[in-house]
Short mmCIF file of C-alpha atoms in Angstrom, two decimals:
data_model
loop_
_atom_site.label_atom_id
_atom_site.label_comp_id
_atom_site.label_asym_id
_atom_site.label_seq_id
_atom_site.Cartn_x
_atom_site.Cartn_y
_atom_site.Cartn_z
CA MET A 76 131.32 31.39 39.02
CA TRP A 77 127.58 30.06 38.08
CA GLU A 78 128.70 30.16 34.28
CA LYS A 79 131.49 28.07 35.01
CA ILE A 80 128.82 25.23 36.65
CA ASP A 81 126.27 25.55 34.25
CA LYS A 82 129.10 24.35 31.65
CA LEU A 83 130.18 21.91 33.74
CA THR A 84 126.81 20.97 34.59
CA LEU A 85 125.63 20.61 31.25
CA GLY A 86 129.50 19.00 30.07
CA ALA A 87 128.71 16.34 32.75
CA SER A 88 124.91 15.78 31.88
CA TYR A 89 126.26 15.35 27.91
CA HIS A 90 128.53 12.86 29.00
CA LEU A 91 125.89 10.67 30.71
CA GLU A 92 123.64 10.85 27.95
CA ARG A 93 126.66 9.11 25.64
CA THR A 94 127.43 7.05 28.06
CA LYS A 95 123.54 5.78 27.42
CA VAL A 96 123.74 5.76 23.26
CA ILE A 97 127.21 4.11 23.28
CA GLN A 98 125.83 1.46 25.94
CA GLY A 99 122.77 0.61 23.89
CA ASN A 100 124.85 0.40 20.96
CA ILE A 101 127.43 -2.17 22.76
CA ALA A 102 124.02 -4.56 23.65
CA ASN A 103 123.32 -4.18 19.75
CA ALA A 104 126.61 -5.09 18.63
CA ASP A 105 125.07 -8.85 17.27
CA THR A 106 120.77 -6.60 16.24
CA PRO A 107 121.45 -7.34 11.80
CA GLY A 108 121.14 -4.34 10.42
CA TYR A 109 121.38 -2.68 12.88
CA LYS A 110 122.73 1.05 13.24
CA PRO A 111 125.06 3.76 16.09
CA LYS A 112 124.20 6.24 17.11
CA GLU A 113 126.51 9.21 18.55
CA LEU A 114 125.46 12.26 20.91
CA VAL A 115 126.30 15.85 19.68
CA PHE A 116 125.47 19.29 20.48
CA ALA A 117 123.13 20.63 18.57
CA LYS A 118 124.67 24.29 17.98
CA GLU A 119 127.58 21.49 16.83
CA LEU A 120 124.70 19.29 14.42
CA GLU A 121 124.03 22.52 12.75
CA ARG A 122 127.36 24.02 12.03
CA SER A 123 128.11 21.41 10.24
CA LEU A 124 124.56 21.30 8.58
CA GLU A 125 125.48 24.70 7.88
CA LEU A 126 121.44 24.56 8.03
CA LYS A 127 120.16 27.75 6.39
CA LYS A 128 116.68 30.63 7.02
CA ASP A 129 115.77 30.23 4.39
CA ASP A 130 111.89 30.49 4.11
CA PRO A 131 109.89 32.33 6.33
CA ARG A 132 107.88 30.10 7.82
CA HIS A 133 111.52 28.37 9.34
CA THR A 134 111.61 29.40 13.08
CA GLU A 135 114.95 30.12 15.60
CA PRO A 136 115.83 26.65 17.73
CA THR A 137 114.41 27.49 21.35
CA GLU A 138 115.73 27.39 24.58
CA ASN A 139 113.51 24.40 25.19
CA SER A 140 114.77 22.71 22.92
CA LYS A 141 116.29 19.72 23.26
CA LYS A 142 120.35 20.59 23.39
CA PHE A 143 121.87 17.10 22.48
CA GLU A 144 120.91 14.64 19.15
CA GLU A 145 121.12 11.69 18.48
CA VAL A 146 122.52 11.04 15.19
CA GLU A 147 124.06 7.35 13.27
CA LEU A 148 127.15 6.86 12.28
CA LYS A 149 128.18 6.30 9.16
CA SER A 150 130.23 2.95 9.15
CA LEU A 151 131.60 0.00 7.20
CA ARG A 152 128.70 -2.51 7.52
CA GLY A 153 129.71 -6.21 8.96
CA TYR A 154 128.50 -9.47 7.51
CA ASP A 155 124.10 -9.00 9.12
CA ASP A 156 124.07 -5.51 8.25
CA ASN A 157 125.11 -4.25 11.33
CA ARG A 158 127.75 -0.90 11.85
CA VAL A 159 128.80 -1.68 15.52
CA ASP A 160 132.82 -1.60 15.73
CA ILE A 161 132.76 -2.98 19.14
CA GLN A 162 136.88 -2.32 20.12
CA GLU A 163 135.54 1.88 18.66
CA GLU A 164 132.68 1.62 21.44
CA LEU A 165 134.60 0.55 24.25
CA ALA A 166 136.93 3.05 23.69
CA LYS A 167 134.40 6.11 22.73
CA LEU A 168 132.75 4.36 26.38
CA ALA A 169 136.08 4.58 27.97
CA GLU A 170 135.98 7.88 27.05
CA SER A 171 132.93 9.73 27.69
CA SER A 172 133.26 7.72 30.93
CA ILE A 173 136.58 9.62 32.25
CA MET A 174 135.52 12.83 31.01
CA TYR A 175 132.31 12.73 33.20
CA LYS A 176 134.34 11.17 35.98
CA ALA A 177 136.66 14.52 35.82
CA LEU A 178 134.00 16.94 35.17
CA GLY A 179 132.41 15.78 38.48
CA GLU A 180 135.31 16.30 40.24
CA ASN A 181 135.62 19.79 38.93
CA LEU A 182 131.71 20.53 39.72
CA LYS A 183 132.46 19.68 43.04
CA LYS A 184 135.81 22.11 43.64
CA GLU A 185 133.19 24.78 42.49
CA PHE A 186 130.69 23.71 44.75
CA THR A 187 133.86 23.57 47.56
CA LYS A 188 134.59 27.46 46.10
CA LEU A 189 130.94 28.94 46.39
CA LYS A 190 130.81 27.02 49.68
CA LEU A 191 133.54 28.40 51.55
CA VAL A 192 132.65 31.40 49.94
CA ILE A 193 129.54 31.61 51.75
CA SER A 194 129.85 30.23 55.15
CA GLY A 195 132.42 33.50 54.83
CA ARG A 196 135.94 31.92 55.51
#
């Protein structure tokens, strides 16, 4: 049960932080030269880059390392070198908000189950 709660909490944290990054992209839609950012799980990022430990000075990530990484998106350039696609950012914002709310509801259900188990009902 705790593992499920941990995963739901991690997912909710990710979508909350992702929402902040997307809001920053939207706020900078008119900023010349601004490059939009996205938030990805660090493990996904490492897997996608296929990092190799080929030097003894390389270390493994620690438990305290950031779970999410902010990366710049490579997209088309606008007339002022701004790469924000406002429609795409609004769609991502809606998706992230829906996921955050859904994960929050699932967390609420898990805590209700836990409360029932503790109370002995």
